[in-house]
Amino acid sequence: MNPAEYFKIGGNDEHGVNPPTPGKRTPVMPYIGRSFYENEFNRMCKEYFLTACVRTGFNVYDVKPEWQDVSISQRVVRINAQNLTLLVTYGYNAYGSGETFNSANGYEVFYSLRNRYAQASRVLSQNVLEGIAETIEGRNRGVGTLDVGVLSSVNCKSTLIEPGFMTNFREAKQMVDPDFARNVAEGTCVGVCANLDVRYVAEIAPSSLPTVRRGSRGQSVRYLQWLLRTEGYDISPDGIFGQATENAVRNFQSQNGLAADGIVGRNTWTLLTGANQALPLLRRGSRGRYVRYLQQKLLSKLYPVGAIDGIFGRDTEQAVKDFQRENGLTVDGIVGANTW
């Protein structure tokens, strides 16, 4: 038995994104004329983290699957009913009024002295800080203490991660960068594994994953469902391959040029996990996960792309051309090796 199976990891994202929690936002970002809301990062990072935990073999619990905000007291009730081994919460820091950018910067991890497992929470926070330090750059602000309910009132060791400042221009842009969120999440998983003395699983070869389809159950199905969640599909990762999961798989396959049969074999696993794949040539009319990734990267560099929908339309093409023009590349709207 994988020792990770003995543990249950909770993931929590602060605030809401639909509608966004008031005040939890960057100053208005130039060129795109809008703020980035805190939960645009928090939720994405939580989903990457829980995916990494499932890949490693842990049991997981999503404290707040809702898109809207949920009160701390309600989340504490949920957490304390789950008999969790530990809880990880994602937030994003801010300094000053929040209306203008300033120089405050760096990443920090918190625990509460009021937690019944305060010493264990401190060790967990230090492990997580060390894991994140391996995967992201920036100023390491260390471990601090903070008395909020998801740290102080839960019946398990608990840590809160703030990987940057919304009020720092460079770090604000990272909030919508999927690579930054994934790196924070993977570093967190590294720290959790160190804390629990479990081997961290960085990736699983698609050839070792079983073919799953309607009616399948278990950890591989749960891993599939979390991968689909990170691709934007709003499904419940319950480990049961039902109608909603099949519909999401068919949609993903169709959007990415695969046979839309709802069966997850090597080709679908390979595309979902991104294993050993080179970034493809993209142009107007392209669709799929790599177009969505392109759109996220362009937005993180403040090029307006419209909806993050995985469809390479007019707005995405114009953003690519603007990026190419401003970086001395051939302005053809085609994303090849140089533009990548």
Short mmCIF file of C-alpha atoms in Angstrom, two decimals:
data_model
loop_
_atom_site.label_atom_id
_atom_site.label_comp_id
_atom_site.label_asym_id
_atom_site.label_seq_id
_atom_site.Cartn_x
_atom_site.Cartn_y
_atom_site.Cartn_z
CA MET A 1 0.00 0.00 0.00
CA ASN A 2 1.18 3.53 -0.81
CA PRO A 3 1.72 5.27 2.57
CA ALA A 4 0.08 8.40 1.11
CA GLU A 5 -3.25 6.54 1.23
CA TYR A 6 -3.25 6.83 5.02
CA PHE A 7 -3.50 10.63 4.87
CA LYS A 8 -6.30 13.02 3.92
CA ILE A 9 -5.24 16.46 2.71
CA GLY A 10 -7.57 19.47 2.68
CA GLY A 11 -7.25 22.29 0.16
CA ASN A 12 -8.87 25.68 0.71
CA ASP A 13 -8.93 28.84 -1.40
CA GLU A 14 -9.66 32.18 0.21
CA HIS A 15 -12.48 34.40 -1.08
CA GLY A 16 -14.69 33.99 -4.14
CA VAL A 17 -14.51 34.70 -7.85
CA ASN A 18 -18.12 34.47 -9.06
CA PRO A 19 -19.00 37.07 -7.93
CA PRO A 20 -15.53 38.22 -6.82
CA THR A 21 -15.16 39.08 -3.15
CA PRO A 22 -15.14 42.91 -2.84
CA GLY A 23 -11.76 44.48 -2.19
CA LYS A 24 -9.69 41.34 -2.76
CA ARG A 25 -8.08 42.56 -5.96
CA THR A 26 -5.06 44.23 -7.52
CA PRO A 27 -5.01 47.85 -8.53
CA VAL A 28 -6.33 48.29 -12.07
CA MET A 29 -3.83 46.62 -14.39
CA PRO A 30 -2.55 48.76 -17.29
CA TYR A 31 -3.27 47.80 -20.91
CA ILE A 32 -6.20 45.55 -19.99
CA GLY A 33 -8.09 48.05 -17.84
CA ARG A 34 -9.19 45.69 -15.07
CA SER A 35 -8.05 44.26 -11.77
CA PHE A 36 -7.01 40.68 -11.12
CA TYR A 37 -9.03 39.26 -8.24
CA GLU A 38 -7.31 37.28 -5.54
CA ASN A 39 -9.32 34.14 -6.14
CA GLU A 40 -8.29 34.02 -9.80
CA PHE A 41 -5.00 32.79 -8.35
CA ASN A 42 -6.20 31.07 -5.17
CA ARG A 43 -8.64 28.71 -6.83
CA MET A 44 -6.32 27.79 -9.70
CA CYS A 45 -3.47 27.09 -7.27
CA LYS A 46 -5.69 24.99 -4.98
CA GLU A 47 -6.81 22.84 -7.90
CA TYR A 48 -3.24 22.27 -9.08
CA PHE A 49 -2.25 21.37 -5.50
CA LEU A 50 -5.04 18.85 -4.98
CA THR A 51 -4.27 17.34 -8.39
CA ALA A 52 -0.64 16.89 -7.33
CA CYS A 53 -1.78 15.32 -4.06
CA VAL A 54 -4.03 12.82 -5.86
CA ARG A 55 -1.22 12.01 -8.29
CA THR A 56 1.01 11.28 -5.27
CA GLY A 57 -1.65 8.99 -3.78
CA PHE A 58 -3.20 11.12 -1.03
CA ASN A 59 -6.88 11.27 -0.25
CA VAL A 60 -8.05 14.86 -0.66
CA TYR A 61 -10.88 17.15 0.37
CA ASP A 62 -11.86 20.39 -1.39
CA VAL A 63 -13.06 22.71 1.37
CA LYS A 64 -14.72 25.22 -0.97
CA PRO A 65 -15.71 23.85 -4.36
CA GLU A 66 -18.11 26.77 -4.83
CA TRP A 67 -17.07 29.68 -7.03
CA GLN A 68 -18.62 32.21 -4.66
CA ASP A 69 -17.26 33.13 -1.25
CA VAL A 70 -18.07 30.96 1.76
CA SER A 71 -17.76 32.28 5.32
CA ILE A 72 -14.77 31.22 7.39
CA SER A 73 -17.08 29.81 10.06
CA GLN A 74 -18.83 27.61 7.50
CA ARG A 75 -15.51 26.41 6.13
CA VAL A 76 -14.26 25.60 9.62
CA VAL A 77 -17.37 23.47 10.23
CA ARG A 78 -16.73 21.58 6.99
CA ILE A 79 -13.05 21.06 7.80
CA ASN A 80 -13.69 19.81 11.32
CA ALA A 81 -16.16 17.21 10.02
CA GLN A 82 -13.55 15.62 7.73
CA ASN A 83 -10.88 14.25 10.09
CA LEU A 84 -8.16 15.79 7.93
CA THR A 85 -4.47 15.07 8.40
CA LEU A 86 -3.67 18.66 7.49
CA LEU A 87 -5.09 21.71 5.74
CA VAL A 88 -3.48 23.98 3.15
CA THR A 89 -5.06 27.37 2.37
CA TYR A 90 -4.08 29.67 -0.49
CA GLY A 91 -4.26 33.45 -0.32
CA TYR A 92 -2.40 36.39 -1.84
CA ASN A 93 -0.86 39.24 0.14
CA ALA A 94 -1.44 43.01 -0.12
CA TYR A 95 0.12 46.12 1.36
CA GLY A 96 -1.19 49.63 1.82
CA SER A 97 -4.46 50.92 0.43
CA GLY A 98 -4.64 48.36 -2.35
CA GLU A 99 -5.41 51.11 -4.88
CA THR A 100 -1.84 51.67 -6.09
CA PHE A 101 1.23 49.52 -6.64
CA ASN A 102 4.17 49.61 -4.24
CA SER A 103 7.42 47.73 -3.60
CA ALA A 104 6.22 45.19 -1.00
CA ASN A 105 7.15 41.75 -2.31
CA GLY A 106 7.90 38.11 -1.55
CA TYR A 107 6.25 34.89 -0.41
CA GLU A 108 5.30 33.91 3.12
CA VAL A 109 3.69 30.98 4.95
CA PHE A 110 1.58 31.29 8.10
CA TYR A 111 0.33 29.21 11.01
CA SER A 112 -1.59 30.04 14.20
CA LEU A 113 -0.32 29.83 17.76
CA ARG A 114 -3.93 29.17 18.77
CA ASN A 115 -4.22 25.99 16.73
CA ARG A 116 -4.44 22.95 18.99
CA TYR A 117 -1.53 21.53 16.97
CA ALA A 118 0.43 24.80 16.85
CA GLN A 119 3.89 23.24 16.95
CA ALA A 120 2.99 20.70 14.25
CA SER A 121 1.49 23.54 12.17
CA ARG A 122 4.73 25.50 12.51
CA VAL A 123 6.74 22.52 11.26
CA LEU A 124 4.29 21.99 8.39
CA SER A 125 4.57 25.67 7.44
CA GLN A 126 8.37 25.47 7.43
CA ASN A 127 8.27 22.31 5.27
CA VAL A 128 5.90 24.01 2.83
CA LEU A 129 8.03 27.16 2.73
CA GLU A 130 11.08 25.04 1.88
CA GLY A 131 9.15 23.22 -0.83
CA ILE A 132 7.97 26.45 -2.44
CA ALA A 133 11.48 27.89 -2.26
CA GLU A 134 12.52 25.06 -4.61
CA THR A 135 9.90 25.92 -7.25
CA ILE A 136 9.52 29.72 -7.35
CA GLU A 137 11.82 32.72 -7.25
CA GLY A 138 11.47 35.85 -5.15
CA ARG A 139 12.03 37.10 -1.63
CA ASN A 140 11.56 34.43 1.02
CA ARG A 141 9.77 36.24 3.89
CA GLY A 142 9.79 33.15 6.11
CA VAL A 143 7.13 31.68 8.39
CA GLY A 144 4.79 34.00 10.28
CA THR A 145 1.84 33.70 12.65
CA LEU A 146 -1.74 34.72 11.91
CA ASP A 147 -4.98 34.10 13.80
CA VAL A 148 -7.69 33.42 11.24
CA GLY A 149 -10.24 30.64 11.59
CA VAL A 150 -8.81 28.28 9.00
CA LEU A 151 -5.55 28.34 10.96
CA SER A 152 -6.68 28.72 14.58
CA SER A 153 -10.06 26.95 14.79
CA VAL A 154 -9.52 23.74 12.85
CA ASN A 155 -8.82 20.37 14.47
CA CYS A 156 -5.76 19.54 12.35
CA LYS A 157 -2.40 21.11 11.62
CA SER A 158 -2.92 23.96 9.20
CA THR A 159 -0.93 26.36 7.04
CA LEU A 160 -1.73 29.38 4.85
CA ILE A 161 0.39 30.32 1.84
CA GLU A 162 0.64 33.81 0.36
CA PRO A 163 3.02 33.50 -2.62
CA GLY A 164 3.12 37.18 -3.54
CA PHE A 165 1.66 40.67 -3.20
CA MET A 166 -1.31 41.88 -5.24
CA THR A 167 0.03 45.39 -4.76
CA ASN A 168 3.39 44.60 -6.37
CA PHE A 169 3.16 45.03 -10.15
CA ARG A 170 5.39 42.09 -11.07
CA GLU A 171 3.82 39.74 -8.55
CA ALA A 172 0.30 40.86 -9.45
CA LYS A 173 0.84 39.69 -13.03
CA GLN A 174 1.82 36.25 -11.74
CA MET A 175 -1.65 35.78 -10.29
CA VAL A 176 -3.08 34.65 -13.64
CA ASP A 177 0.04 32.84 -14.88
CA PRO A 178 -0.73 29.08 -14.82
CA ASP A 179 2.97 28.19 -14.64
CA PHE A 180 3.42 30.25 -11.48
CA ALA A 181 0.31 28.74 -9.87
CA ARG A 182 1.43 25.22 -10.80
CA ASN A 183 4.92 25.83 -9.42
CA VAL A 184 3.52 27.08 -6.12
CA ALA A 185 1.18 24.08 -5.96
CA GLU A 186 3.90 21.55 -6.72
CA GLY A 187 6.21 23.16 -4.17
CA THR A 188 3.43 22.91 -1.61
CA CYS A 189 3.00 19.21 -2.38
CA VAL A 190 6.76 18.71 -2.01
CA GLY A 191 6.54 20.31 1.44
CA VAL A 192 3.51 18.25 2.47
CA CYS A 193 5.29 15.05 1.40
CA ALA A 194 8.36 16.02 3.43
CA ASN A 195 6.15 16.69 6.43
CA LEU A 196 4.43 13.29 6.20
CA ASP A 197 7.51 11.32 5.07
CA VAL A 198 5.82 10.33 1.79
CA ARG A 199 7.56 10.09 -1.60
CA TYR A 200 6.54 12.99 -3.82
CA VAL A 201 5.35 11.83 -7.28
CA ALA A 202 6.32 14.48 -9.83
CA GLU A 203 4.58 12.80 -12.77
CA ILE A 204 2.97 9.56 -13.87
CA ALA A 205 3.78 8.11 -17.28
CA PRO A 206 0.58 7.92 -19.37
CA SER A 207 1.49 4.36 -20.31
CA SER A 208 1.18 3.33 -16.64
CA LEU A 209 -2.30 4.84 -16.22
CA PRO A 210 -5.22 2.48 -16.84
CA THR A 211 -7.86 2.99 -19.50
CA VAL A 212 -10.95 4.34 -17.74
CA ARG A 213 -14.48 4.85 -19.02
CA ARG A 214 -18.08 5.20 -17.87
CA GLY A 215 -18.52 3.02 -14.76
CA SER A 216 -14.85 3.04 -13.71
CA ARG A 217 -14.03 3.99 -10.13
CA GLY A 218 -11.02 4.71 -7.95
CA GLN A 219 -7.94 6.90 -7.61
CA SER A 220 -7.20 6.99 -11.36
CA VAL A 221 -10.69 8.33 -12.02
CA ARG A 222 -10.24 10.88 -9.26
CA TYR A 223 -6.93 11.95 -10.84
CA LEU A 224 -8.66 12.28 -14.20
CA GLN A 225 -11.38 14.43 -12.65
CA TRP A 226 -8.88 16.76 -11.01
CA LEU A 227 -6.97 17.09 -14.28
CA LEU A 228 -10.24 18.03 -15.96
CA ARG A 229 -10.89 20.58 -13.20
CA THR A 230 -7.55 22.26 -13.96
CA GLU A 231 -8.68 22.43 -17.60
CA GLY A 232 -11.76 24.42 -16.58
CA TYR A 233 -14.39 21.66 -16.32
CA ASP A 234 -16.64 22.13 -13.30
CA ILE A 235 -17.12 18.52 -12.22
CA SER A 236 -17.04 16.83 -8.82
CA PRO A 237 -13.87 14.71 -8.26
CA ASP A 238 -15.63 11.82 -6.52
CA GLY A 239 -13.72 8.94 -8.10
CA ILE A 240 -16.81 7.75 -10.00
CA PHE A 241 -16.78 7.94 -13.80
CA GLY A 242 -20.39 9.00 -14.42
CA GLN A 243 -22.26 11.02 -17.02
CA ALA A 244 -20.75 14.40 -16.05
CA THR A 245 -17.20 13.03 -16.27
CA GLU A 246 -17.91 11.34 -19.60
CA ASN A 247 -19.37 14.57 -21.00
CA ALA A 248 -16.27 16.50 -19.86
CA VAL A 249 -13.96 13.89 -21.40
CA ARG A 250 -15.84 13.94 -24.71
CA ASN A 251 -15.74 17.74 -24.77
CA PHE A 252 -12.01 17.77 -23.99
CA GLN A 253 -11.31 15.19 -26.68
CA SER A 254 -13.37 17.08 -29.25
CA GLN A 255 -11.68 20.40 -28.43
CA ASN A 256 -8.24 18.81 -28.78
CA GLY A 257 -8.66 16.83 -31.98
CA LEU A 258 -9.03 13.38 -30.41
CA ALA A 259 -11.70 10.78 -31.06
CA ALA A 260 -14.56 11.94 -28.82
CA ASP A 261 -15.46 8.49 -27.48
CA GLY A 262 -15.45 9.36 -23.77
CA ILE A 263 -12.81 6.69 -23.11
CA VAL A 264 -9.58 7.81 -21.48
CA GLY A 265 -6.71 5.85 -22.95
CA ARG A 266 -3.08 6.68 -23.57
CA ASN A 267 -3.70 9.55 -26.04
CA THR A 268 -6.14 11.34 -23.76
CA TRP A 269 -3.98 10.75 -20.69
CA THR A 270 -0.94 12.08 -22.57
CA LEU A 271 -2.71 15.28 -23.56
CA LEU A 272 -4.26 15.83 -20.13
CA THR A 273 -1.01 15.32 -18.24
CA GLY A 274 1.12 17.17 -20.80
CA ALA A 275 3.69 14.40 -20.54
CA ASN A 276 6.72 14.90 -22.81
CA GLN A 277 4.79 17.12 -25.18
CA ALA A 278 6.28 19.96 -27.19
CA LEU A 279 4.22 23.13 -27.48
CA PRO A 280 2.34 22.94 -30.80
CA LEU A 281 2.02 25.42 -33.66
CA LEU A 282 -1.11 27.52 -33.09
CA ARG A 283 -2.96 29.96 -35.32
CA ARG A 284 -6.40 31.45 -35.91
CA GLY A 285 -8.93 28.61 -35.71
CA SER A 286 -6.86 26.41 -33.36
CA ARG A 287 -8.60 25.06 -30.27
CA GLY A 288 -7.83 23.15 -27.12
CA ARG A 289 -5.76 23.13 -23.96
CA TYR A 290 -2.71 24.76 -25.51
CA VAL A 291 -4.75 27.66 -26.86
CA ARG A 292 -6.17 28.13 -23.36
CA TYR A 293 -2.63 28.06 -21.96
CA LEU A 294 -1.52 30.61 -24.58
CA GLN A 295 -4.41 32.89 -23.60
CA GLN A 296 -3.51 32.64 -19.91
CA LYS A 297 0.15 33.45 -20.63
CA LEU A 298 -0.76 36.45 -22.80
CA LEU A 299 -3.12 37.78 -20.12
CA SER A 300 -0.37 37.44 -17.51
CA LYS A 301 1.72 39.72 -19.74
CA LEU A 302 -1.24 42.16 -19.98
CA TYR A 303 -2.31 41.46 -23.56
CA PRO A 304 -6.13 41.47 -23.78
CA VAL A 305 -7.33 38.16 -25.22
CA GLY A 306 -11.03 38.20 -24.44
CA ALA A 307 -12.41 35.03 -22.87
CA ILE A 308 -10.01 32.30 -21.71
CA ASP A 309 -11.93 29.72 -23.73
CA GLY A 310 -9.35 27.68 -25.64
CA ILE A 311 -10.52 29.13 -28.98
CA PHE A 312 -7.95 31.02 -31.08
CA GLY A 313 -10.14 33.80 -32.41
CA ARG A 314 -9.68 37.41 -33.45
CA ASP A 315 -8.84 38.77 -29.98
CA THR A 316 -6.22 36.08 -29.35
CA GLU A 317 -4.69 36.63 -32.80
CA GLN A 318 -4.46 40.38 -32.19
CA ALA A 319 -2.84 39.79 -28.78
CA VAL A 320 -0.29 37.47 -30.39
CA LYS A 321 0.50 40.05 -33.08
CA ASP A 322 0.92 42.79 -30.48
CA PHE A 323 3.22 40.55 -28.47
CA GLN A 324 5.26 39.67 -31.57
CA ARG A 325 5.53 43.32 -32.65
CA GLU A 326 6.71 44.47 -29.23
CA ASN A 327 9.29 41.68 -28.97
CA GLY A 328 10.93 41.95 -32.38
CA LEU A 329 9.31 38.84 -33.88
CA THR A 330 7.67 38.28 -37.25
CA VAL A 331 4.17 39.71 -36.89
CA ASP A 332 2.09 36.92 -38.41
CA GLY A 333 -0.23 35.95 -35.55
CA ILE A 334 1.10 32.39 -35.67
CA VAL A 335 2.53 30.92 -32.47
CA GLY A 336 5.55 28.82 -33.34
CA ALA A 337 8.80 28.05 -31.55
CA ASN A 338 10.08 31.66 -31.48
CA THR A 339 6.86 33.09 -30.11
CA TRP A 340 6.54 30.32 -27.54
#
